[in-house]
């Protein structure tokens, strides 16, 4: 049974406010995400101040307090530093205009980005055991503070503008729909009781067709005059363009709204051929000429036109062949409207969504780079201060590990951003699974490979890209097993199906994280400690390039099942 439509009026009254509400929700989500990012940056800045204070405290003795220049050397990059007592009074300081604050408690802590200290953060660490002296390190946070203040103003401005737009749209809807309702009421009055049910647009078109069929039985010399009279009666109630053509493509009538949209002043006279009437609108003329020649046309189409002022407009139109009682073509009814503003609004919405995703990706990259650079800087500082100690080798090993991590993050991101083209070749998926299962990164976790009972499974695909997908899924599964305290086996299987082939990777880990279940294929979305969040995003990108699909599900009995469906050809 075909579902009954609500009607144009109800659809507009429901869908337009809903679309505006979705836009409001998206903008609020973006603002709150930005606020959360700023709060996280503030927390990271405080933690950095505490870390520096601890480093300085570890190098300073209670009996031999450093002077200001020595303290500045111990905390390079800090805005200021001091050795203070329990009341916050400095015993040694690098600046004379230091604002006084007592330590936040008995343990290391930080303050800042508040009314008393709006543009900096201060970290405190105790100076040894059994003493009431503290090391205080201040870090500059002026840019972060200005961004937080600007965000508050921006939030109020966005909420005010969106509220005003919503009120204006709701107030304008009644005025916008009034002509359409008047036209519909008049058509129902002409059709009589019981004929106005069902889809309203189809009812209006049917009313036009019935009126034209009635006119077709009259004197043929008076038919065009009767159609023009019908156009003069109904056209004033329309806010969209109305064009009537005969079966040869000659203009029978064009209402004032349509003439204004097409820049035709004065409108073409009745009997003017389509090619002459729309000589300045070649795209629209070609579309309508094709409909007249074929005797039918798509019910909906879009094309570009030029207004009377030379502006480029996007017009949406519907072409309806008008038929006589014997089924022959009587003419064509064309309704068209300006969709330029609607298209621009849709593009703005897509741009806002793209910017939101770009901001999320940039934030993920910045987070990984900032953490790694902070670690590298810390170890380099320790090496500079203690170049002769035996622990330098350990510090260098940690620096190498962090550099390898940075390289992997950048390589995964570049692979995601530019996965390249698919170089198709014959791939034996059973052998591909065995190669991926032999990856040294899986050491300590057993992998069980299961093939199809009917023999090796072949497909046309890029062997390197597909192996990258399987390796990423196996690494995730192995890590899930390790975090659950297990050593496998991880099950990797391939089988034929109606849609092509199925690759499945199954583990017995903790299962899918509920908080980010819907975003696991987004870049930098990860539910694993130490994870970057690019493995699944890259795998998804490669699978889509092959025309396939990938999904993650909870495995019965615990764990996760990753399933990849690929076409054979």
Coordinates of C-alpha atoms in Angstrom, one line a residue:
X1 CA 0.0 0.0 0.0
X2 CA 1.4 3.4 -1.1
X3 CA 1.9 5.7 2.0
X4 CA -0.3 8.8 2.0
X5 CA 1.5 12.0 1.8
X6 CA 0.8 14.8 4.3
X7 CA 0.4 17.5 1.6
X8 CA 2.7 20.3 0.6
X9 CA 1.4 22.7 3.4
X10 CA 2.0 20.2 6.2
X11 CA 5.3 19.1 4.8
X12 CA 6.6 22.7 4.6
X13 CA 5.3 23.5 8.1
X14 CA 7.0 20.4 9.5
X15 CA 10.2 20.0 7.4
X16 CA 11.4 23.7 7.3
X17 CA 11.3 24.2 11.1
X18 CA 12.9 20.8 11.5
X19 CA 15.7 21.7 9.1
X20 CA 16.3 25.0 11.0
X21 CA 16.4 23.1 14.3
X22 CA 19.0 20.6 12.9
X23 CA 21.1 23.6 11.8
X24 CA 20.8 25.1 15.3
X25 CA 21.8 21.7 16.9
X26 CA 24.8 21.4 14.6
X27 CA 26.0 24.9 15.4
X28 CA 25.5 24.4 19.2
X29 CA 27.4 21.1 18.9
X30 CA 30.3 22.8 17.2
X31 CA 30.3 25.6 19.9
X32 CA 30.3 23.1 22.7
X33 CA 32.9 21.0 21.1
X34 CA 35.1 24.1 20.8
X35 CA 34.5 25.0 24.4
X36 CA 35.4 21.4 25.5
X37 CA 38.6 21.7 23.4
X38 CA 39.5 25.0 25.2
X39 CA 38.8 23.5 28.6
X40 CA 41.1 20.5 27.7
X41 CA 43.8 22.9 26.6
X42 CA 43.5 24.8 29.9
X43 CA 43.8 21.5 31.8
X44 CA 46.9 20.5 29.7
X45 CA 48.5 23.9 30.4
X46 CA 48.0 23.6 34.2
X47 CA 49.4 20.0 34.1
X48 CA 52.4 21.3 32.2
X49 CA 53.0 24.0 34.9
X50 CA 52.8 21.4 37.6
X51 CA 55.2 19.2 35.7
X52 CA 57.8 22.0 35.3
X53 CA 57.4 22.8 39.0
X54 CA 58.2 19.2 39.9
X55 CA 61.2 19.2 37.7
X56 CA 62.5 22.3 39.3
X57 CA 61.8 21.0 42.8
X58 CA 63.7 17.9 42.0
X59 CA 66.8 19.9 41.2
X60 CA 66.7 22.5 44.0
X61 CA 67.9 21.9 47.5
X62 CA 66.2 23.4 50.6
X63 CA 69.5 24.7 52.1
X64 CA 70.8 26.2 48.9
X65 CA 67.9 28.1 47.3
X66 CA 68.7 29.4 43.8
X67 CA 68.5 33.1 42.9
X68 CA 66.3 34.5 40.2
X69 CA 68.6 34.0 37.2
X70 CA 69.4 30.4 38.3
X71 CA 65.7 29.7 38.7
X72 CA 65.0 31.1 35.2
X73 CA 67.6 28.7 33.9
X74 CA 65.9 25.7 35.6
X75 CA 62.5 26.6 34.0
X76 CA 63.2 27.7 30.4
X77 CA 60.1 29.0 28.6
X78 CA 58.2 29.8 31.9
X79 CA 56.7 33.3 32.3
X80 CA 58.0 33.5 35.8
X81 CA 59.1 31.4 38.8
X82 CA 59.5 31.6 42.5
X83 CA 60.3 29.7 45.7
X84 CA 57.4 30.5 48.1
X85 CA 56.4 29.6 51.6
X86 CA 53.0 28.2 52.7
X87 CA 51.4 31.6 52.5
X88 CA 52.6 32.2 48.9
X89 CA 55.2 34.8 49.9
X90 CA 58.3 34.5 47.6
X91 CA 61.7 33.8 49.0
X92 CA 63.3 33.8 45.5
X93 CA 61.6 35.0 42.4
X94 CA 62.4 35.8 38.7
X95 CA 60.0 38.8 38.5
X96 CA 59.2 41.6 41.0
X97 CA 55.6 42.0 39.9
X98 CA 54.7 38.5 40.8
X99 CA 51.0 38.2 42.0
X100 CA 50.9 36.3 45.3
X101 CA 48.9 33.1 45.8
X102 CA 49.2 30.4 48.4
X103 CA 49.8 26.9 47.2
X104 CA 46.4 25.1 46.4
X105 CA 46.9 22.3 49.0
X106 CA 49.2 19.7 50.4
X107 CA 49.9 18.1 47.1
X108 CA 51.1 19.5 43.7
X109 CA 48.5 21.5 41.9
X110 CA 47.8 24.5 39.7
X111 CA 45.6 27.5 39.5
X112 CA 45.0 30.1 36.7
X113 CA 42.7 31.3 34.0
X114 CA 40.4 32.6 36.7
X115 CA 39.5 36.1 38.0
X116 CA 42.6 36.4 40.2
X117 CA 45.0 35.1 37.5
X118 CA 43.1 35.5 34.2
X119 CA 45.9 35.2 31.6
X120 CA 48.3 32.7 33.1
X121 CA 48.5 29.4 35.0
X122 CA 50.7 28.8 38.1
X123 CA 51.9 25.3 39.0
X124 CA 53.0 24.4 42.6
X125 CA 55.2 21.5 43.8
X126 CA 56.6 21.0 47.3
X127 CA 60.3 21.6 47.8
X128 CA 61.3 18.3 49.5
X129 CA 59.9 16.4 52.4
X130 CA 59.2 18.0 55.8
X131 CA 59.4 21.6 54.6
X132 CA 56.7 24.2 53.9
X133 CA 58.5 25.6 50.9
X134 CA 57.0 25.3 47.4
X135 CA 58.2 25.8 43.9
X136 CA 55.9 28.0 41.8
X137 CA 56.1 28.1 38.0
X138 CA 53.9 30.5 36.0
X139 CA 53.1 29.8 32.3
X140 CA 51.7 32.3 29.8
X141 CA 48.0 31.5 28.8
X142 CA 47.0 34.9 27.4
X143 CA 45.9 33.5 24.0
X144 CA 43.9 30.7 25.6
X145 CA 42.2 33.3 27.9
X146 CA 41.3 35.5 24.9
X147 CA 39.8 32.6 23.1
X148 CA 37.6 31.6 26.0
X149 CA 36.3 35.2 26.3
X150 CA 35.7 35.4 22.6
X151 CA 33.8 32.0 22.7
X152 CA 31.3 33.4 25.2
X153 CA 30.6 36.4 23.0
X154 CA 30.3 34.1 19.9
X155 CA 27.9 31.7 21.7
X156 CA 25.5 34.5 22.6
X157 CA 25.7 36.0 19.1
X158 CA 25.0 32.6 17.4
X159 CA 22.1 31.9 19.7
X160 CA 20.6 35.3 19.1
X161 CA 20.9 35.1 15.3
X162 CA 19.5 31.6 15.1
X163 CA 16.6 32.5 17.4
X164 CA 15.8 35.6 15.2
X165 CA 16.0 33.5 12.0
X166 CA 13.7 30.9 13.5
X167 CA 11.1 33.5 14.5
X168 CA 11.2 35.2 11.1
X169 CA 10.8 31.9 9.2
X170 CA 7.9 30.8 11.3
X171 CA 6.2 34.2 10.9
X172 CA 6.8 34.2 7.1
X173 CA 5.4 30.6 6.6
X174 CA 1.8 31.7 6.9
X175 CA 2.3 34.5 4.3
X176 CA 4.2 32.1 2.0
X177 CA 1.5 29.4 2.0
X178 CA -1.5 31.7 1.7
X179 CA -1.5 31.9 -2.1
X180 CA -1.1 28.2 -2.4
X181 CA -4.0 27.6 0.0
X182 CA -6.2 30.0 -2.0
X183 CA -5.4 28.2 -5.2
X184 CA -6.1 24.8 -3.6
X185 CA -9.5 26.0 -2.2
X186 CA -10.5 27.3 -5.6
X187 CA -9.6 24.1 -7.3
X188 CA -11.6 22.1 -4.7
X189 CA -14.6 24.4 -5.3
X190 CA -14.3 23.7 -9.0
X191 CA -13.9 19.9 -8.5
X192 CA -16.7 19.6 -6.0
X193 CA -16.9 17.6 -2.7
X194 CA -14.9 14.4 -2.4
X195 CA -12.4 15.2 -5.1
X196 CA -9.8 17.1 -3.1
X197 CA -8.4 14.1 -1.2
X198 CA -4.9 12.6 -1.7
X199 CA -1.8 14.4 -2.9
X200 CA -2.4 18.1 -3.2
X201 CA 0.0 18.7 -6.1
X202 CA -1.4 15.8 -8.1
X203 CA -4.9 17.2 -7.4
X204 CA -3.9 20.6 -8.7
X205 CA -2.4 19.1 -11.9
X206 CA -5.4 16.9 -12.4
X207 CA -7.7 19.9 -12.0
X208 CA -5.7 21.7 -14.7
X209 CA -5.9 18.6 -17.0
X210 CA -9.7 18.3 -16.5
X211 CA -10.2 22.0 -17.3
X212 CA -8.1 21.7 -20.4
X213 CA -10.0 18.6 -21.5
X214 CA -13.2 20.5 -21.1
X215 CA -11.8 23.3 -23.2
X216 CA -10.6 20.9 -25.9
X217 CA -14.3 20.1 -26.8
X218 CA -15.0 23.7 -27.7
X219 CA -14.4 25.6 -30.8
X220 CA -10.7 25.0 -31.7
X221 CA -10.3 28.7 -32.5
X222 CA -11.3 29.6 -29.0
X223 CA -9.2 27.0 -27.1
X224 CA -6.1 29.2 -26.7
X225 CA -8.3 32.1 -25.4
X226 CA -10.0 29.8 -22.9
X227 CA -6.6 28.5 -21.7
X228 CA -5.4 32.1 -21.3
X229 CA -8.5 32.9 -19.3
X230 CA -7.8 29.9 -17.1
X231 CA -4.2 31.1 -16.6
X232 CA -5.4 34.6 -15.7
X233 CA -7.8 33.1 -13.1
X234 CA -5.3 30.8 -11.4
X235 CA -1.9 32.4 -11.9
X236 CA -2.4 35.3 -9.4
X237 CA -2.7 32.7 -6.6
X238 CA 0.7 31.1 -7.4
X239 CA 4.1 32.3 -6.0
X240 CA 5.9 30.1 -8.6
X241 CA 6.2 30.4 -12.3
X242 CA 3.5 28.9 -14.6
X243 CA 4.1 28.2 -18.3
X244 CA 1.6 26.6 -20.6
X245 CA 2.7 25.1 -24.0
X246 CA 0.8 23.5 -26.8
X247 CA 1.9 20.2 -28.2
X248 CA 4.0 22.0 -30.9
X249 CA 5.9 24.0 -28.2
X250 CA 4.2 27.3 -28.7
X251 CA 3.6 29.5 -25.7
X252 CA 0.0 29.6 -24.6
X253 CA 0.4 31.5 -21.3
X254 CA 3.2 32.6 -18.9
X255 CA 2.3 34.2 -15.6
X256 CA 4.0 37.3 -14.2
X257 CA 6.0 35.5 -11.6
X258 CA 7.5 33.2 -14.3
X259 CA 8.2 36.1 -16.6
X260 CA 10.1 37.9 -13.8
X261 CA 12.2 34.8 -13.0
X262 CA 13.1 34.4 -16.6
X263 CA 13.8 38.1 -17.2
X264 CA 11.1 38.3 -19.9
X265 CA 9.8 41.8 -19.9
X266 CA 7.3 42.0 -21.6
X267 CA 6.2 38.4 -21.5
X268 CA 6.1 36.6 -24.9
X269 CA 2.9 36.8 -26.8
X270 CA 0.6 33.8 -27.1
X271 CA 1.6 31.7 -30.1
X272 CA 5.4 32.6 -29.8
X273 CA 7.5 29.4 -30.3
X274 CA 9.5 28.2 -27.4
X275 CA 12.9 28.7 -29.2
X276 CA 12.1 32.3 -29.7
X277 CA 10.5 33.0 -26.4
X278 CA 13.4 31.5 -24.4
X279 CA 16.2 32.5 -26.7
X280 CA 18.0 34.1 -23.7
X281 CA 17.6 30.9 -21.6
X282 CA 19.4 28.2 -23.7
X283 CA 19.5 25.5 -20.9
X284 CA 15.9 25.8 -20.1
X285 CA 14.9 26.0 -23.7
X286 CA 16.8 22.8 -24.5
X287 CA 15.2 20.9 -21.6
X288 CA 11.6 21.9 -22.6
X289 CA 12.2 21.4 -26.3
X290 CA 13.3 17.8 -25.5
X291 CA 10.2 17.3 -23.4
X292 CA 8.0 18.5 -26.3
X293 CA 9.8 16.4 -28.8
X294 CA 9.6 13.2 -26.7
X295 CA 6.0 13.9 -25.5
X296 CA 7.1 13.2 -21.9
X297 CA 9.7 14.4 -19.4
X298 CA 11.1 13.7 -15.9
X299 CA 8.6 15.0 -13.4
X300 CA 11.3 17.1 -11.7
X301 CA 14.4 18.8 -13.0
X302 CA 16.8 21.7 -12.3
X303 CA 18.5 24.0 -14.6
X304 CA 20.3 27.4 -14.6
X305 CA 18.7 30.6 -15.9
X306 CA 19.6 34.3 -16.0
X307 CA 17.3 36.8 -14.3
X308 CA 16.5 40.2 -15.8
X309 CA 19.3 41.7 -13.8
X310 CA 21.8 39.2 -15.1
X311 CA 22.0 37.1 -11.9
X312 CA 22.5 33.4 -12.2
X313 CA 19.6 31.5 -10.7
X314 CA 18.9 27.8 -10.1
X315 CA 15.3 26.9 -11.1
X316 CA 13.5 23.8 -10.1
X317 CA 10.7 22.8 -12.5
X318 CA 8.1 20.1 -13.0
X319 CA 6.9 19.2 -16.5
X320 CA 3.4 17.6 -16.8
X321 CA 2.1 16.5 -20.2
X322 CA -1.6 17.4 -20.5
X323 CA -3.6 14.7 -22.2
X324 CA -7.0 14.6 -23.9
X325 CA -9.6 11.9 -23.1
X326 CA -8.2 9.7 -26.0
X327 CA -4.7 9.9 -24.5
X328 CA -3.2 12.3 -27.0
X329 CA -1.0 15.1 -25.9
X330 CA -2.9 18.4 -25.6
X331 CA 0.0 20.5 -24.3
X332 CA 2.4 20.8 -21.4
X333 CA 2.0 22.4 -18.0
X334 CA 5.3 23.6 -16.5
X335 CA 5.6 24.9 -12.9
X336 CA 9.0 26.3 -11.8
X337 CA 10.4 28.1 -8.8
X338 CA 13.7 29.8 -7.7
X339 CA 15.8 27.3 -5.7
X340 CA 18.9 29.5 -5.5
X341 CA 18.5 30.5 -1.9
X342 CA 17.7 26.9 -0.9
X343 CA 20.8 25.5 -2.7
X344 CA 23.0 28.1 -1.1
X345 CA 21.6 27.3 2.3
X346 CA 22.3 23.6 1.7
X347 CA 25.8 24.3 0.5
X348 CA 26.4 26.4 3.6
X349 CA 25.2 23.6 5.8
X350 CA 27.5 21.1 4.0
X351 CA 30.4 23.6 4.4
X352 CA 29.7 23.9 8.1
X353 CA 29.7 20.1 8.5
X354 CA 33.0 19.9 6.6
X355 CA 34.6 22.5 8.7
X356 CA 33.4 20.7 11.9
X357 CA 35.0 17.5 10.6
X358 CA 38.1 19.3 9.6
X359 CA 38.3 20.9 13.1
X360 CA 38.0 17.5 14.7
X361 CA 40.8 16.1 12.5
X362 CA 43.0 19.1 13.1
X363 CA 42.4 18.8 16.9
X364 CA 43.3 15.1 16.8
X365 CA 46.6 15.7 14.9
X366 CA 47.5 18.6 17.2
X367 CA 46.8 16.5 20.3
X368 CA 49.1 13.7 19.1
X369 CA 51.8 16.1 18.0
X370 CA 51.6 18.2 21.3
X371 CA 51.8 15.1 23.5
X372 CA 54.8 13.6 21.6
X373 CA 56.7 16.9 21.4
X374 CA 56.2 17.5 25.1
X375 CA 57.6 14.1 25.8
X376 CA 60.6 14.7 23.4
X377 CA 61.3 18.1 25.0
X378 CA 61.2 16.6 28.5
X379 CA 63.7 13.9 27.7
X380 CA 66.0 16.3 25.8
X381 CA 66.0 18.6 28.8
X382 CA 67.0 15.7 31.0
X383 CA 69.8 14.8 28.6
X384 CA 71.1 18.4 28.5
X385 CA 71.3 18.5 32.3
X386 CA 72.7 15.0 32.8
X387 CA 74.8 14.2 29.7
X388 CA 77.1 11.8 31.5
X389 CA 74.6 9.6 33.3
X390 CA 74.0 6.0 32.4
X391 CA 70.2 6.8 32.0
X392 CA 70.9 8.8 28.8
X393 CA 70.6 5.5 26.7
X394 CA 67.2 4.9 28.2
X395 CA 66.2 8.5 27.4
X396 CA 67.4 8.1 23.8
X397 CA 65.4 4.9 23.5
X398 CA 62.2 6.7 24.7
X399 CA 62.9 9.5 22.2
X400 CA 63.3 7.0 19.4
X401 CA 60.0 5.3 20.5
X402 CA 58.2 8.7 20.5
X403 CA 59.6 9.6 17.1
X404 CA 58.5 6.3 15.6
X405 CA 55.0 7.0 17.0
X406 CA 54.9 10.4 15.4
X407 CA 56.0 8.9 12.1
X408 CA 53.3 6.2 12.3
X409 CA 50.6 8.9 13.0
X410 CA 51.7 11.0 10.0
X411 CA 51.9 8.0 7.7
X412 CA 48.5 6.8 8.7
X413 CA 47.0 10.3 8.2
X414 CA 48.6 10.7 4.8
X415 CA 47.4 7.3 3.8
X416 CA 43.9 8.2 4.9
X417 CA 44.0 11.6 3.1
X418 CA 45.5 10.2 -0.1
X419 CA 44.8 6.5 -0.3
X420 CA 45.6 6.5 -4.1
X421 CA 43.8 4.7 -6.8
X422 CA 42.9 1.0 -6.8
X423 CA 45.3 -1.1 -9.0
X424 CA 43.2 -4.2 -9.5
X425 CA 44.7 -7.6 -9.8
X426 CA 43.7 -11.1 -9.0
X427 CA 43.9 -11.5 -5.2
X428 CA 43.8 -14.9 -3.3
X429 CA 42.3 -13.8 -0.1
X430 CA 43.3 -17.0 1.8
X431 CA 47.0 -16.3 1.1
X432 CA 46.5 -12.6 2.0
X433 CA 45.1 -13.6 5.4
X434 CA 48.1 -15.9 6.1
X435 CA 50.6 -13.1 5.2
X436 CA 48.8 -10.6 7.5
X437 CA 48.7 -13.1 10.3
X438 CA 52.5 -13.5 10.2
X439 CA 53.0 -9.8 11.0
X440 CA 55.6 -9.5 13.9
X441 CA 53.4 -6.9 15.5
X442 CA 51.0 -9.7 16.5
X443 CA 53.7 -11.5 18.5
X444 CA 52.2 -13.1 21.6
X445 CA 48.7 -13.4 20.2
X446 CA 47.7 -16.5 18.2
X447 CA 45.8 -16.1 15.0
X448 CA 43.6 -18.8 13.6
X449 CA 43.0 -18.6 9.8
X450 CA 39.9 -20.3 8.3
X451 CA 39.4 -20.6 4.6
X452 CA 36.3 -21.3 2.5
X453 CA 35.4 -25.1 2.4
X454 CA 35.0 -24.9 -1.4
X455 CA 38.6 -23.8 -2.0
X456 CA 40.6 -20.7 -2.3
X457 CA 38.7 -17.4 -2.7
X458 CA 39.7 -15.0 -5.5
X459 CA 38.7 -11.4 -6.2
X460 CA 39.8 -8.5 -8.3
X461 CA 41.3 -5.8 -6.0
X462 CA 44.5 -4.0 -4.9
X463 CA 46.5 -6.6 -2.9
X464 CA 48.5 -3.9 -1.0
X465 CA 45.5 -1.9 0.1
X466 CA 43.5 -5.0 1.0
X467 CA 46.4 -6.3 3.1
X468 CA 46.5 -3.0 4.9
X469 CA 42.9 -3.4 5.8
X470 CA 43.4 -6.9 7.2
X471 CA 46.6 -5.9 9.1
X472 CA 44.8 -3.0 10.7
X473 CA 41.8 -5.1 11.8
X474 CA 44.2 -7.9 13.1
X475 CA 46.2 -5.3 15.1
X476 CA 43.1 -4.0 16.7
X477 CA 41.9 -7.5 17.6
X478 CA 45.3 -8.4 19.0
X479 CA 45.4 -5.3 21.1
X480 CA 41.9 -6.0 22.4
X481 CA 43.0 -9.5 23.4
X482 CA 46.1 -8.2 25.2
X483 CA 44.1 -5.6 27.2
X484 CA 41.7 -8.4 28.3
X485 CA 44.7 -10.4 29.5
X486 CA 44.3 -13.0 26.8
X487 CA 46.7 -14.4 24.1
X488 CA 44.1 -15.4 21.5
X489 CA 43.4 -17.0 19.3
X490 CA 42.0 -14.2 17.0
X491 CA 39.9 -15.8 14.3
X492 CA 40.4 -14.6 10.7
X493 CA 38.1 -16.2 8.1
X494 CA 37.1 -15.7 4.4
X495 CA 34.0 -17.1 2.7
X496 CA 32.0 -16.6 -0.4
X497 CA 28.5 -15.0 -0.2
X498 CA 25.8 -13.7 -2.5
X499 CA 27.2 -10.2 -2.6
X500 CA 30.8 -11.4 -3.2
X501 CA 33.2 -12.4 -0.4
X502 CA 33.2 -11.9 3.4
X503 CA 36.4 -11.3 5.4
X504 CA 35.8 -11.6 9.2
X505 CA 38.2 -10.8 12.1
X506 CA 36.9 -11.9 15.6
X507 CA 38.4 -11.4 19.0
X508 CA 37.4 -12.0 22.7
X509 CA 38.4 -8.6 24.0
X510 CA 36.2 -6.1 25.9
X511 CA 33.9 -5.4 23.0
X512 CA 33.0 -2.1 21.3
X513 CA 33.2 1.0 23.4
X514 CA 29.7 2.4 23.8
X515 CA 30.7 6.1 24.0
X516 CA 32.1 6.2 20.4
X517 CA 30.5 3.2 18.8
X518 CA 28.9 5.4 16.0
X519 CA 32.2 7.3 15.3
X520 CA 34.7 4.4 15.1
X521 CA 35.2 5.0 11.4
X522 CA 35.8 8.7 11.8
X523 CA 39.5 9.9 11.9
X524 CA 41.0 10.1 15.4
X525 CA 38.1 8.4 17.0
X526 CA 39.5 5.6 19.2
X527 CA 38.3 3.7 22.3
X528 CA 41.8 2.3 23.1
X529 CA 44.4 3.8 25.3
X530 CA 47.3 4.9 23.3
X531 CA 45.4 4.5 20.0
X532 CA 45.6 7.1 17.3
X533 CA 42.2 6.5 15.7
X534 CA 43.3 6.2 12.1
X535 CA 43.4 2.4 11.5
X536 CA 39.6 1.9 11.2
X537 CA 39.2 5.1 9.3
X538 CA 41.8 4.1 6.7
X539 CA 40.3 0.6 6.5
X540 CA 36.9 2.0 5.8
X541 CA 38.3 4.3 3.1
X542 CA 40.0 1.4 1.3
X543 CA 36.9 -0.8 1.5
X544 CA 34.7 1.9 0.1
X545 CA 37.2 2.4 -2.8
X546 CA 36.7 -1.3 -3.6
X547 CA 32.9 -0.8 -3.6
X548 CA 32.5 -2.8 -0.4
X549 CA 31.3 -2.2 3.1
X550 CA 32.7 -2.7 6.6
X551 CA 30.9 -3.0 10.0
X552 CA 31.7 -3.8 13.6
X553 CA 29.5 -5.8 15.8
X554 CA 29.6 -7.3 19.3
X555 CA 30.5 -11.0 19.1
X556 CA 28.2 -13.4 20.9
X557 CA 29.9 -14.5 24.1
X558 CA 32.0 -11.4 24.3
X559 CA 34.4 -9.6 22.0
X560 CA 34.1 -7.9 18.6
X561 CA 33.5 -9.1 15.1
X562 CA 34.8 -7.0 12.2
X563 CA 33.1 -7.9 8.9
X564 CA 34.2 -6.7 5.4
X565 CA 32.0 -7.5 2.4
X566 CA 33.7 -7.0 -1.0
X567 CA 32.5 -7.6 -4.6
X568 CA 34.4 -10.3 -6.5
X569 CA 34.7 -8.2 -9.7

